[in-house]
XYZ file of C-alpha atoms in Angstrom:
165
model
C 73.716 180.175 185.466
C 75.977 178.201 183.119
C 77.178 179.514 180.094
C 76.455 178.147 176.932
C 80.338 176.961 176.346
C 79.674 174.942 179.973
C 76.505 173.542 178.694
C 78.178 172.466 175.381
C 80.800 170.836 177.331
C 78.451 169.068 179.606
C 76.512 168.039 176.460
C 79.782 166.430 174.985
C 80.278 164.534 178.335
C 76.886 163.318 178.123
C 77.418 161.955 174.609
C 77.709 158.079 175.800
C 74.891 158.250 177.750
C 72.764 159.751 174.707
C 73.907 157.291 172.581
C 73.192 154.296 174.783
C 69.516 155.557 175.429
C 69.000 156.103 171.846
C 70.413 152.510 171.059
C 67.816 151.258 173.658
C 65.425 153.042 171.568
C 66.350 152.168 167.914
C 67.883 148.636 168.524
C 70.418 149.532 165.900
C 73.633 151.256 166.327
C 73.625 153.431 163.237
C 70.160 154.818 163.802
C 70.988 155.585 167.264
C 73.914 157.610 166.313
C 71.446 159.403 163.738
C 69.140 159.961 166.483
C 71.749 161.466 168.944
C 72.953 163.692 166.220
C 69.464 164.989 165.425
C 68.833 165.398 169.115
C 72.066 167.552 169.546
C 71.490 169.632 166.651
C 68.221 170.518 168.251
C 69.381 171.054 171.700
C 72.078 173.322 170.500
C 69.517 175.188 168.470
C 67.561 175.693 171.697
C 70.001 176.385 174.393
C 67.645 179.098 175.130
C 65.149 177.002 176.149
C 67.092 174.898 178.865
C 66.136 176.050 182.350
C 68.864 176.844 184.466
C 68.627 174.423 187.752
C 67.117 171.513 185.994
C 69.034 168.441 185.033
C 70.760 168.956 181.426
C 70.633 165.138 181.056
C 66.707 164.752 181.526
C 66.377 167.541 178.882
C 68.466 166.091 176.486
C 66.806 162.146 177.071
C 63.575 164.187 176.521
C 65.006 165.216 173.053
C 66.343 162.145 172.004
C 63.345 160.399 172.641
C 61.092 162.927 170.851
C 63.818 162.682 168.007
C 63.204 158.807 167.902
C 59.166 159.422 168.074
C 59.684 161.893 164.999
C 61.930 159.290 163.112
C 59.793 156.507 163.719
C 56.577 158.437 162.457
C 58.644 159.675 159.451
C 59.922 156.109 158.299
C 56.318 154.877 158.761
C 55.262 157.614 156.252
C 58.078 157.141 153.896
C 58.673 153.318 154.308
C 62.311 154.102 154.863
C 64.662 151.496 156.463
C 68.372 151.837 157.659
C 70.974 149.225 156.973
C 72.132 147.521 160.226
C 75.497 148.433 161.716
C 78.490 146.869 159.925
C 80.226 143.808 161.588
C 83.422 145.536 161.882
C 82.272 147.362 165.124
C 83.893 144.718 167.113
C 87.376 144.890 165.389
C 90.301 144.940 168.105
C 88.216 143.248 171.066
C 89.970 139.727 172.112
C 89.998 137.468 175.231
C 87.576 135.096 176.691
C 86.232 137.415 179.326
C 85.441 140.139 177.052
C 83.772 137.634 174.616
C 81.485 136.122 177.782
C 80.865 139.781 178.964
C 79.395 140.706 175.228
C 77.600 137.462 175.136
C 75.853 138.220 178.510
C 75.393 142.044 177.115
C 73.840 140.576 173.934
C 71.251 138.584 175.874
C 70.375 141.509 177.708
C 70.346 143.581 174.768
C 67.827 141.017 172.903
C 65.648 140.578 175.954
C 65.272 144.557 176.013
C 64.492 144.686 172.339
C 61.579 142.204 173.165
C 59.874 144.330 176.024
C 57.231 146.819 174.808
C 58.471 150.036 174.104
C 56.956 151.675 177.317
C 58.808 148.877 179.568
C 61.946 149.669 177.585
C 62.221 153.110 177.624
C 61.512 153.124 181.345
C 64.098 150.674 182.145
C 66.404 152.253 179.929
C 65.787 155.851 181.790
C 65.968 154.479 185.311
C 68.004 151.335 185.152
C 70.585 152.086 182.870
C 70.954 156.024 182.750
C 70.171 156.598 186.374
C 67.465 158.738 186.336
C 65.102 159.158 189.103
C 61.571 157.994 188.741
C 60.264 161.674 188.749
C 63.001 162.576 185.986
C 61.848 159.585 183.966
C 58.295 160.417 184.575
C 59.105 163.967 183.159
C 61.053 162.698 180.132
C 58.282 160.264 179.263
C 55.475 162.614 180.132
C 53.667 160.195 182.290
C 52.804 160.120 185.893
C 55.527 158.615 188.521
C 53.252 155.628 189.129
C 53.216 154.771 185.546
C 56.760 154.785 185.326
C 56.972 152.547 188.405
C 54.244 150.156 186.899
C 56.274 149.972 183.637
C 59.475 149.220 185.894
C 58.070 146.800 187.669
C 56.349 144.992 184.644
C 59.777 145.413 182.561
C 61.902 144.009 185.301
C 59.888 140.810 185.585
C 59.494 140.184 182.157
C 63.428 140.871 181.588
C 63.728 138.183 184.434
C 61.578 135.710 182.629
C 62.999 136.391 179.344
C 66.745 135.745 180.839
C 65.655 132.756 182.641
C 66.454 134.313 186.129
C 64.566 133.302 189.184
């Protein structure tokens, strides 16, 4: 069994993936950072609940997703909104290739945000984060067939939104 120190180290290594997943859920970098922070606080407070022999990333993705659901519900109740991320995030990048890559990523990001939440979550977990269908199903709390269906519909919708053949 991994020590708490090893698990903490593994959590740190997963932060970029957790942030990326949170961004796919929230649509905002600042919101995603807040969700990841909440999730990490929860995970560290509940390390004793992590089951040795299971995937740490899947456990953390579940915590991130639940933190987002809690926050979304809370926002609905409070009517609270967050300010969009500042424009200074892109300072220092230069070059035509970087610009084209960023535009393509922005197109995909925009298309992803237009998908229903269920399809967006499935695509983010399987296609972006590399979870197996079974692991994604566990994170989402649905049968594997539902994940498969959401992925198929989501991929088809993305292709249509992006103008792919």
